[in-house]
Short mmCIF file of C-alpha atoms in Angstrom, two decimals:
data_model
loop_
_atom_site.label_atom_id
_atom_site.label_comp_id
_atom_site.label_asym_id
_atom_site.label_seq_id
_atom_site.Cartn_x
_atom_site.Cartn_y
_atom_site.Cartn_z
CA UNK A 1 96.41 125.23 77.04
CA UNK A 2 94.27 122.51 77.47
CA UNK A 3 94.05 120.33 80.14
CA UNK A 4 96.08 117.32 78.87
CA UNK A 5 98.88 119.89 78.79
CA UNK A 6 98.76 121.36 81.91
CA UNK A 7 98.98 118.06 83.47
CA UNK A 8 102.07 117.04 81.17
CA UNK A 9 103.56 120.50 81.98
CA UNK A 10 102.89 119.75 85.56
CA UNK A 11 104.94 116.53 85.74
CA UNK A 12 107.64 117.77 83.46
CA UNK A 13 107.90 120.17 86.40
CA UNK A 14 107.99 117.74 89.39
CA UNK A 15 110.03 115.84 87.57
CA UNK A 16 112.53 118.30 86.22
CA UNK A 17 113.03 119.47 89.74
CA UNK A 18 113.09 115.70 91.04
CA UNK A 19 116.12 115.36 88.81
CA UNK A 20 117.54 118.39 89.37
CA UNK A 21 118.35 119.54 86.04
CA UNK A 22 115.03 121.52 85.15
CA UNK A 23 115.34 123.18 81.90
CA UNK A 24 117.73 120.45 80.37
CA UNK A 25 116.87 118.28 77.42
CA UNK A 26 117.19 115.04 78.98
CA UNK A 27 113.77 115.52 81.36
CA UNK A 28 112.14 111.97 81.66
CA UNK A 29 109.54 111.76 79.57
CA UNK A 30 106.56 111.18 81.70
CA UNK A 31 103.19 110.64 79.89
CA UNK A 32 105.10 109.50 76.68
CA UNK A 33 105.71 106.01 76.62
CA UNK A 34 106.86 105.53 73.11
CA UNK A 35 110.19 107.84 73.75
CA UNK A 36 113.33 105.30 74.20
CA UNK A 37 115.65 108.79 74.87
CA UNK A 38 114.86 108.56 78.63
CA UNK A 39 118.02 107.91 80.33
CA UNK A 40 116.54 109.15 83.78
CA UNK A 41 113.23 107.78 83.61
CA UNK A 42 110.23 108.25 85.92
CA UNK A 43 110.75 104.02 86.30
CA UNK A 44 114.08 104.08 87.62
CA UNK A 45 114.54 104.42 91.19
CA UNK A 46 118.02 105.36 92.33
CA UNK A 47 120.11 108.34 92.98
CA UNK A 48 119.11 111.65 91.51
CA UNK A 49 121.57 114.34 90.16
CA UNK A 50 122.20 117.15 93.18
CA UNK A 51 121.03 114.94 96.16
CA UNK A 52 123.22 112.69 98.28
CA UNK A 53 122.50 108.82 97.44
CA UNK A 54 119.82 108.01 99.82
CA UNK A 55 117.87 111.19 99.39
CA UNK A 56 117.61 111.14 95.44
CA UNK A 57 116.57 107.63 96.14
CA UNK A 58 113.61 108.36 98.20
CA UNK A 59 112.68 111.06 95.67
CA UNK A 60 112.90 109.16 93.32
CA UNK A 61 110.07 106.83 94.70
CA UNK A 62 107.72 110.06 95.36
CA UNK A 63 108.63 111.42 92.17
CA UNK A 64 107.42 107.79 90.79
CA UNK A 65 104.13 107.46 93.29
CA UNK A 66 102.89 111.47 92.90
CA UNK A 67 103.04 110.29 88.77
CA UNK A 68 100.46 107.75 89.86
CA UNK A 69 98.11 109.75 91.66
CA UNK A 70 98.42 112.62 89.21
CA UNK A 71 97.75 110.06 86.13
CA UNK A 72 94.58 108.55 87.65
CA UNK A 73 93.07 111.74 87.99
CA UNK A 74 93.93 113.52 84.60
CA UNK A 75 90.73 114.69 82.92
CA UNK A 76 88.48 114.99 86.52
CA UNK A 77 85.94 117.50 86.23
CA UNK A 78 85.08 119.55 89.57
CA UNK A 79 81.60 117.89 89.64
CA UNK A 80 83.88 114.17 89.86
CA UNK A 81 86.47 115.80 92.51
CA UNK A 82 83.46 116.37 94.32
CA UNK A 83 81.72 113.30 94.36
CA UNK A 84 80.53 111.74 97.22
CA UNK A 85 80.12 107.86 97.48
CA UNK A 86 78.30 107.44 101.15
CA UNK A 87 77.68 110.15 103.66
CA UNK A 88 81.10 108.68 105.29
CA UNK A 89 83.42 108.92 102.20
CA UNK A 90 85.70 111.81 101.86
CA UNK A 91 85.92 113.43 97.72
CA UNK A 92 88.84 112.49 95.50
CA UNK A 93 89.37 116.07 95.56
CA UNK A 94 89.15 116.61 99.29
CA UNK A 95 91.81 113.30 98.66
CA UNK A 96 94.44 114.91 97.25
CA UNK A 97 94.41 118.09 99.10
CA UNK A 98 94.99 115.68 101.90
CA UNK A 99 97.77 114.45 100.23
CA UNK A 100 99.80 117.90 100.21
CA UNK A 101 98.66 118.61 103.62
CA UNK A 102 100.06 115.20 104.82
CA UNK A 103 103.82 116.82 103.00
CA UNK A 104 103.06 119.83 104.34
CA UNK A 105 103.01 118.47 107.99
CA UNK A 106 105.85 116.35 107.31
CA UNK A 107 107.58 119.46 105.83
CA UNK A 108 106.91 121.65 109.07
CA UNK A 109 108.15 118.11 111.50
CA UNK A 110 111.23 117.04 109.83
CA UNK A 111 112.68 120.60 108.18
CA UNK A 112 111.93 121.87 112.05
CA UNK A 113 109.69 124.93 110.27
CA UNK A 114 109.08 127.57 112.43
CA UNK A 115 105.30 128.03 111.14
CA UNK A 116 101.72 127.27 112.02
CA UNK A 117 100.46 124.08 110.27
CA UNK A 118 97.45 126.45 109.06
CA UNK A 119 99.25 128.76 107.19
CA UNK A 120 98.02 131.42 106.10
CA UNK A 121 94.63 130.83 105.55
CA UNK A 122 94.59 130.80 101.60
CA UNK A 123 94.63 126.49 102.24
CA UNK A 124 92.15 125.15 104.48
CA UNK A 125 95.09 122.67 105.94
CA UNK A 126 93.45 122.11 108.88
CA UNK A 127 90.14 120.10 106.92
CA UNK A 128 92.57 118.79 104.65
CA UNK A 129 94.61 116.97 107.37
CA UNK A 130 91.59 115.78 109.34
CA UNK A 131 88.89 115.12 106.16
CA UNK A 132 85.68 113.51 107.09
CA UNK A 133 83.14 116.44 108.41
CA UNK A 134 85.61 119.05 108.17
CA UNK A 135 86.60 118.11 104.94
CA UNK A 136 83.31 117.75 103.23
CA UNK A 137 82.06 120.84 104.48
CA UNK A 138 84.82 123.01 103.41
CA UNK A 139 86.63 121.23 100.45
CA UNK A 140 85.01 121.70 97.53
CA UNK A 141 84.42 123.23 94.06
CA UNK A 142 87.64 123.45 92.83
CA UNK A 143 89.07 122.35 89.50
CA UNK A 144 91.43 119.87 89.17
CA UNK A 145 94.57 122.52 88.80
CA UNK A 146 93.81 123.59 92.46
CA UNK A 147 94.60 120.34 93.72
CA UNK A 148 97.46 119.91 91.38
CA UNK A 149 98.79 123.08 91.68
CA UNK A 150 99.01 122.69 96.03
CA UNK A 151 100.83 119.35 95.34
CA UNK A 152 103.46 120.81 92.93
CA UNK A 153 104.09 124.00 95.40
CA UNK A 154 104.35 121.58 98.50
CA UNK A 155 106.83 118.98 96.72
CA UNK A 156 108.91 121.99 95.12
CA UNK A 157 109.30 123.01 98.77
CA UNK A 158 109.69 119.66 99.95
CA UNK A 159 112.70 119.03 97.15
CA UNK A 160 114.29 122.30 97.81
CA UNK A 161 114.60 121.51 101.43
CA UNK A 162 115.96 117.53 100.47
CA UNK A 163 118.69 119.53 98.26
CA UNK A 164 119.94 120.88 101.45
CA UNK A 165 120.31 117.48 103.66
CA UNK A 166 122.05 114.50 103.21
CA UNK A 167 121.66 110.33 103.90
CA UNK A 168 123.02 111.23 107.56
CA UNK A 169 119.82 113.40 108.08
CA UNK A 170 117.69 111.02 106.44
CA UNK A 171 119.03 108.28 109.15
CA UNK A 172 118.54 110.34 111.96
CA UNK A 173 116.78 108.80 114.67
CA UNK A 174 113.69 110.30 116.61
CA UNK A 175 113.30 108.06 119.47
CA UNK A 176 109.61 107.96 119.99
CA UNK A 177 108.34 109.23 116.81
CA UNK A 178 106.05 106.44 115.69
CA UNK A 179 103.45 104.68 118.06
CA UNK A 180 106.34 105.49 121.09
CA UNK A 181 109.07 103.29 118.94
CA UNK A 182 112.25 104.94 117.47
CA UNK A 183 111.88 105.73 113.83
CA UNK A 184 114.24 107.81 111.25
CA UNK A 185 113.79 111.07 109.06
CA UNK A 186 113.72 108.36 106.24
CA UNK A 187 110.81 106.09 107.71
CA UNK A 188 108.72 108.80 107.98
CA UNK A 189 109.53 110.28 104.07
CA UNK A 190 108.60 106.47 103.33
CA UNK A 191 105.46 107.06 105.50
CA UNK A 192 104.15 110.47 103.40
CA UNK A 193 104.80 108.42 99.74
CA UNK A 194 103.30 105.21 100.90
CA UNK A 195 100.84 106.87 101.99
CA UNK A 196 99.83 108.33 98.82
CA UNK A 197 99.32 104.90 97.68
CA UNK A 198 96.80 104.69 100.28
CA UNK A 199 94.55 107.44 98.93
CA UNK A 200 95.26 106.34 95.44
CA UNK A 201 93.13 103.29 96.06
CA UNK A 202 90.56 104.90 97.74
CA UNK A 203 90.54 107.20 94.86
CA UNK A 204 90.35 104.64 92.26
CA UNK A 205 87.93 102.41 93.85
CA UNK A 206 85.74 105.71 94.08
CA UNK A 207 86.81 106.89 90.53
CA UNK A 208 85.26 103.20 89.13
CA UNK A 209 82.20 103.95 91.20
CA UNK A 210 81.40 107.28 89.70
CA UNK A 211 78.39 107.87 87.87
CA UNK A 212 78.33 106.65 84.44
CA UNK A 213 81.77 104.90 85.05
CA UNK A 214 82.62 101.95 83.76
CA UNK A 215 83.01 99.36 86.33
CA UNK A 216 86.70 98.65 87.35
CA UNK A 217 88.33 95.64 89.65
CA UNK A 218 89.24 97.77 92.57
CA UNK B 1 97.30 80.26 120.88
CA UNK B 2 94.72 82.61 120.57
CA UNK B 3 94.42 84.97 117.21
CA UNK B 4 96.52 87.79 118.96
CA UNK B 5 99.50 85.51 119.78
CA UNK B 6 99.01 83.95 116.17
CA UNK B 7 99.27 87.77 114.33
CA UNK B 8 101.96 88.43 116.95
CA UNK B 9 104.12 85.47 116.08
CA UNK B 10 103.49 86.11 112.47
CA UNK B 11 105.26 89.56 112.65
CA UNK B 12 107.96 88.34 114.28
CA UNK B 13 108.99 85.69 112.40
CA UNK B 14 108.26 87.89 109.27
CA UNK B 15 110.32 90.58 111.48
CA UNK B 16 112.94 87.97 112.38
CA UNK B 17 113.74 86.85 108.62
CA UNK B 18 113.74 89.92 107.75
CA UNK B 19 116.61 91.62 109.76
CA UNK B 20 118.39 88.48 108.93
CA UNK B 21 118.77 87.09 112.39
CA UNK B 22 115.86 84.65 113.46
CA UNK B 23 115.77 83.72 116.64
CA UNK B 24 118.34 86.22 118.59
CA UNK B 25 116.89 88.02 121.26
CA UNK B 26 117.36 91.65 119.49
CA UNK B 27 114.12 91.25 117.39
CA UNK B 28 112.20 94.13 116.53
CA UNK B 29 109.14 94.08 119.08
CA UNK B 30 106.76 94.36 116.40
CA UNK B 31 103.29 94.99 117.90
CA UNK B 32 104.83 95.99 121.86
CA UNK B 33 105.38 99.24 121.66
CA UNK B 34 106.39 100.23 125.18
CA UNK B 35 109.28 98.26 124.74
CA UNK B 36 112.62 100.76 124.30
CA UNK B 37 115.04 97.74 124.14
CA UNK B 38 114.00 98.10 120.41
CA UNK B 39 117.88 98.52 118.35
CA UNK B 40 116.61 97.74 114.80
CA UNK B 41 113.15 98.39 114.72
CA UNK B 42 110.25 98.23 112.86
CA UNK B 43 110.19 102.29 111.80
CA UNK B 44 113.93 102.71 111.13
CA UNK B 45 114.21 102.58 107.47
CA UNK B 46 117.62 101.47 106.27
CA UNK B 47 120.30 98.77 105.87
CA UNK B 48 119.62 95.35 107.60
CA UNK B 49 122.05 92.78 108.66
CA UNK B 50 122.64 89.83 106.16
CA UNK B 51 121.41 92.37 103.13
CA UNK B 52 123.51 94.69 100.57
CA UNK B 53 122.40 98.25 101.97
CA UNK B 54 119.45 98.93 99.36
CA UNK B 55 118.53 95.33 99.52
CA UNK B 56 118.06 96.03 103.39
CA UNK B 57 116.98 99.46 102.83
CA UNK B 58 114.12 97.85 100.56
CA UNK B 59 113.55 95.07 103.07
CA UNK B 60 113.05 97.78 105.95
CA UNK B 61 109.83 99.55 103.48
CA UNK B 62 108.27 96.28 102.55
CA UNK B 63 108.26 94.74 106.36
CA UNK B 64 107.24 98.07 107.89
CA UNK B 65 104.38 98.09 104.66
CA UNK B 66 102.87 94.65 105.58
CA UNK B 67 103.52 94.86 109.28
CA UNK B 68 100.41 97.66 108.73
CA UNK B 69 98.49 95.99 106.35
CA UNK B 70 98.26 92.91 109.11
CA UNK B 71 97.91 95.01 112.16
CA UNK B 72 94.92 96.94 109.92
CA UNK B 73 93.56 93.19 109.53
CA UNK B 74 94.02 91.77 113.00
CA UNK B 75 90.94 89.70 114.42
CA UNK B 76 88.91 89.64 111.69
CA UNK B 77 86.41 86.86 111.21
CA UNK B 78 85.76 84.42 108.01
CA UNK B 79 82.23 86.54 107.62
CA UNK B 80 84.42 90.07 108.09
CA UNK B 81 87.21 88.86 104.87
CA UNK B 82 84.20 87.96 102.60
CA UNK B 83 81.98 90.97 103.26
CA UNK B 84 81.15 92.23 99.69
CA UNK B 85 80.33 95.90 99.99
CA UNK B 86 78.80 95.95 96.19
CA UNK B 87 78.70 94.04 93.43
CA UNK B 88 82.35 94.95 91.62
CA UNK B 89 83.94 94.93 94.77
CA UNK B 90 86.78 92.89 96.14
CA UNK B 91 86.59 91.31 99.52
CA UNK B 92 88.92 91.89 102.37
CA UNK B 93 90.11 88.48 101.97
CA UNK B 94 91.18 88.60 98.29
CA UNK B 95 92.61 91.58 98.28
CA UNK B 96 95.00 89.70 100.95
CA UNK B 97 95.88 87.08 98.77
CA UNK B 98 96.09 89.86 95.53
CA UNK B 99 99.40 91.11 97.67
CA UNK B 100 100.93 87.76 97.85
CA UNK B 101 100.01 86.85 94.11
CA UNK B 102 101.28 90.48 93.21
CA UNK B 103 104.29 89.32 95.22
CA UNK B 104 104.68 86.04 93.35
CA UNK B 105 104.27 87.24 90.38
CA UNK B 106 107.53 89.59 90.84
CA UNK B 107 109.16 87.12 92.28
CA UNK B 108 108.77 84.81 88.94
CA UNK B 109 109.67 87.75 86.72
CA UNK B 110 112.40 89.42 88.65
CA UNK B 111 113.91 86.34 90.05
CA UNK B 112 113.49 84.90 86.74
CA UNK B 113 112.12 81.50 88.55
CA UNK B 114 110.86 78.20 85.48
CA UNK B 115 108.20 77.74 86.88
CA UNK B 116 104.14 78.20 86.25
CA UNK B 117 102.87 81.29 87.79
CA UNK B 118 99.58 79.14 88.99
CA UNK B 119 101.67 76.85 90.58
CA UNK B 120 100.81 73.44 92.41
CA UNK B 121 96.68 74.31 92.06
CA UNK B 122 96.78 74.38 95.75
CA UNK B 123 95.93 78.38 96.21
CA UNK B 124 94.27 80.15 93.35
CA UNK B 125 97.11 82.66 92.00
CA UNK B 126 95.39 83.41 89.22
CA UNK B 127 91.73 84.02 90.91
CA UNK B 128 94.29 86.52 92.88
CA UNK B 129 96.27 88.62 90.97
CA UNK B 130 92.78 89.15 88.65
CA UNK B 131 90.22 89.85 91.45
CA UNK B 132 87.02 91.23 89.80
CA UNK B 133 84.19 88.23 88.78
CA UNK B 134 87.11 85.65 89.63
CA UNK B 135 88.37 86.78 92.75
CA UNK B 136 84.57 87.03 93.87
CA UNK B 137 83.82 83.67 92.73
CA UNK B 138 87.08 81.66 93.89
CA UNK B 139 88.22 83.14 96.85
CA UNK B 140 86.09 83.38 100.03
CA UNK B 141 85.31 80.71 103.03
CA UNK B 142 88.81 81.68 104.63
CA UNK B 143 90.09 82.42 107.79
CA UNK B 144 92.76 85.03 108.40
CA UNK B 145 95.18 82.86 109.49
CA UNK B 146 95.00 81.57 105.34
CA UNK B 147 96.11 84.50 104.38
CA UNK B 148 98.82 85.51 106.52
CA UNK B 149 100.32 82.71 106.12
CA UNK B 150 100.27 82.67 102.40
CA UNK B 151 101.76 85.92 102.63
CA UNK B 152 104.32 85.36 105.16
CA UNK B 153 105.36 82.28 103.25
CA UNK B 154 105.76 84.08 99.83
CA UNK B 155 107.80 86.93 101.31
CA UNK B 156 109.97 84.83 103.86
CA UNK B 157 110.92 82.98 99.31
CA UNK B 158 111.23 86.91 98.61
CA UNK B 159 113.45 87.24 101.20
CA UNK B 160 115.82 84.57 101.07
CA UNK B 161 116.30 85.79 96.82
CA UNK B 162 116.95 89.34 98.74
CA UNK B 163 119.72 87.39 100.54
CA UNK B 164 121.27 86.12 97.20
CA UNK B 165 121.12 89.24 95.55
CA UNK B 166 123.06 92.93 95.72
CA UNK B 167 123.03 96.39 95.23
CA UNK B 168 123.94 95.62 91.64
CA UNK B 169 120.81 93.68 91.00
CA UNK B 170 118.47 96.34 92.15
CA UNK B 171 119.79 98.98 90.00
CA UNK B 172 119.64 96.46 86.92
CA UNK B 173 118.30 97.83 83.85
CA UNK B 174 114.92 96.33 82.00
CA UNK B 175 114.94 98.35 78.88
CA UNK B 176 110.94 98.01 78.69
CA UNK B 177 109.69 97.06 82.16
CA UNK B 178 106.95 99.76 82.63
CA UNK B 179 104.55 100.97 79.84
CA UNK B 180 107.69 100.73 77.54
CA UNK B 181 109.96 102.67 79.38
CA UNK B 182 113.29 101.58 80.78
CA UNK B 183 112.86 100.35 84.80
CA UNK B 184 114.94 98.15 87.42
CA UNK B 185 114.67 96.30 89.44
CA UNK B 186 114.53 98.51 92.73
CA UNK B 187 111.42 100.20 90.73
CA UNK B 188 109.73 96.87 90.72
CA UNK B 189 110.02 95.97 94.57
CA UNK B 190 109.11 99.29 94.86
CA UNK B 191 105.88 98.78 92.91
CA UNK B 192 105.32 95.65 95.34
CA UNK B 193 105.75 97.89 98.19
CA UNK B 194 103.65 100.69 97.99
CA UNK B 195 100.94 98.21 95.84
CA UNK B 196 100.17 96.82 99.12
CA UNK B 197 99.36 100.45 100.80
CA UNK B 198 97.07 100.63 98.15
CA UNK B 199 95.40 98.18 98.86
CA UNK B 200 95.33 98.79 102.17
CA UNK B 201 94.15 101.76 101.63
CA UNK B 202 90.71 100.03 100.47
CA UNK B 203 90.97 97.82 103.16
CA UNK B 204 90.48 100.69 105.68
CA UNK B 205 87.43 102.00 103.47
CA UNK B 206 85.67 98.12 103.62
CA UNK B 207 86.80 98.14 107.19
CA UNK B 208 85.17 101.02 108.53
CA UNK B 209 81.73 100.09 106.34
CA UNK B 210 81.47 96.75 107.99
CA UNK B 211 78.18 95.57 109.17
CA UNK B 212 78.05 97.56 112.34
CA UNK B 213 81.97 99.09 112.09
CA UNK B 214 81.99 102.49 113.70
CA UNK B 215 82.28 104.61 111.02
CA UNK B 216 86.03 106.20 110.12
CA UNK B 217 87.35 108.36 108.08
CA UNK B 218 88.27 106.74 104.77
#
């Protein structure tokens, strides 16, 4: 399987579960622009099959942003997920492990998890979460399924525990969960896709910047 | 009014329009956050007042997006907005007014508005939704208060369409919106959304590479 596939095969995955009909022949079709049979397209945001409204909803914006991400960093070798721009930067790889950690926190918050953040030591969470020093010290030399792999596990979890709950969970108010102000399980949902937007510009304005690439406009 | 009082004001009248009640004493204390009195705040995602529920639930993302976006921005100089950091980069500054010509530009198409997307010649749309050798070139020699209040002027127009709008409108079908594939129009405001943690996102790196910025973690 090359590696074109096994990032097609990773979205059909994410996205099969997103819609909760994995296995079925109506799967968007992610990655293949010129198929008019999507009738539950990664483009549509709205209510998902097996959720309540306001949950498929959401998911259907990670669903949507995690496509991003994964796109813009089809093809990297481990010598690119490694790159570093300035002795401040953090890698695109170190990036995206970030990225699951930041679910995985989330995850272990909202669901109430009874677990250590850490785990169990297979993921270096910890360097993930914080990046800068940590992270360039101890993320590194991986391939690009790693990364992609982590990410699918974390959202799989993170879908199976959204199958569970409903909108009235998703509205539930924490009254001093942001900066001291009341904020909702939704807001902070929001907070872990936005925020993969956030990365994804750092990693494209790195991605433009690596060596041999052709300039971009970020 | 000093430039706190001028950032502060500009949240809440962004705030104010967008919980549909300007000027009633139950704003959302944007920017205070030792104030509990808070009853529709800032980090409660969900349905506002004066908005069909996803309209509202869509107005709650976008106002708690921007409201970081300008607190990541706050007090910084003319000299701090143009700060090149190479020679393909975008400024601070343009990448400010990219939101609120990515935010136009939506407006136009989804709001299906007759009229020129570069507009009255007075700000340089085009210069901003392009960036790259034209952003560098066109856009610079501003102060902050330019572009927050280009931005709080185009989304206080987005708003009031938000107003006129429903439910109905969001989920509306465009058979070939994205790369081909079928979208609607929640998927678009959605795009608008998390397009300006992206930028953000390269915000924070400029930021924290500054002439003489402590160095972060981006």
């Amino acid at each position: 399987m090359d590696k074109k596939d096994n990032r097609r095969n990773f979205i059909k995955r994410a996205a099969a579960a997103a819609t909760g009909m994995a296995g079925l022949s109506i799967l968007p079709n992610v990655g293949l622009p010129n198929n008019n049979a999507v009738t539950d397209g990664i483009h549509i945001i709205g209510p998902r099959e097996g959720f309540s409204p306001q949950m498929g909803t959401l998911l259907s914006m990670m669903t949507w942003m995690r496509n991003v991400v994964v796109l813009g960093v089809e093809n990297m070798t481990k010598e690119e997920l490694d790159y570093l721009h300035d002795p401040n930067a953090n890698t695109i790889g170190a990036m995206l492990l970030h990225l699951a950690a930041t679910e995985r926190q989330y995850q272990i918050k909202t669901f109430e998890w009874d677990i250590d953040f850490r785990g169990d030591g297979k993921i270096n969470w910890d360097a993930a979460m914080r990046l800068g020093e940590k992270g360039r010290k101890l993320i590194k030399g991986n391939g690009l399924d790693y990364y992609l792999n982590i990410l699918n596990e974390t959202r799989l979890a993170t879908i199976n525990e959204f199958k569970k709950r409903d909108d009235d969970w998703l509205s539930k108010i924490d009254p001093s969960g942001f900066q001291k102000m009341p904020t909702n399980n939704y807001c902070k949902w929001f907070h872990v896709c936005e925020h993969e937007s956030n990365h994804n510009g750092q990693i494209k304005w790195i991605k433009s910047r690596l060596p041999g690439a052709k300039p971009g406009n970020d």
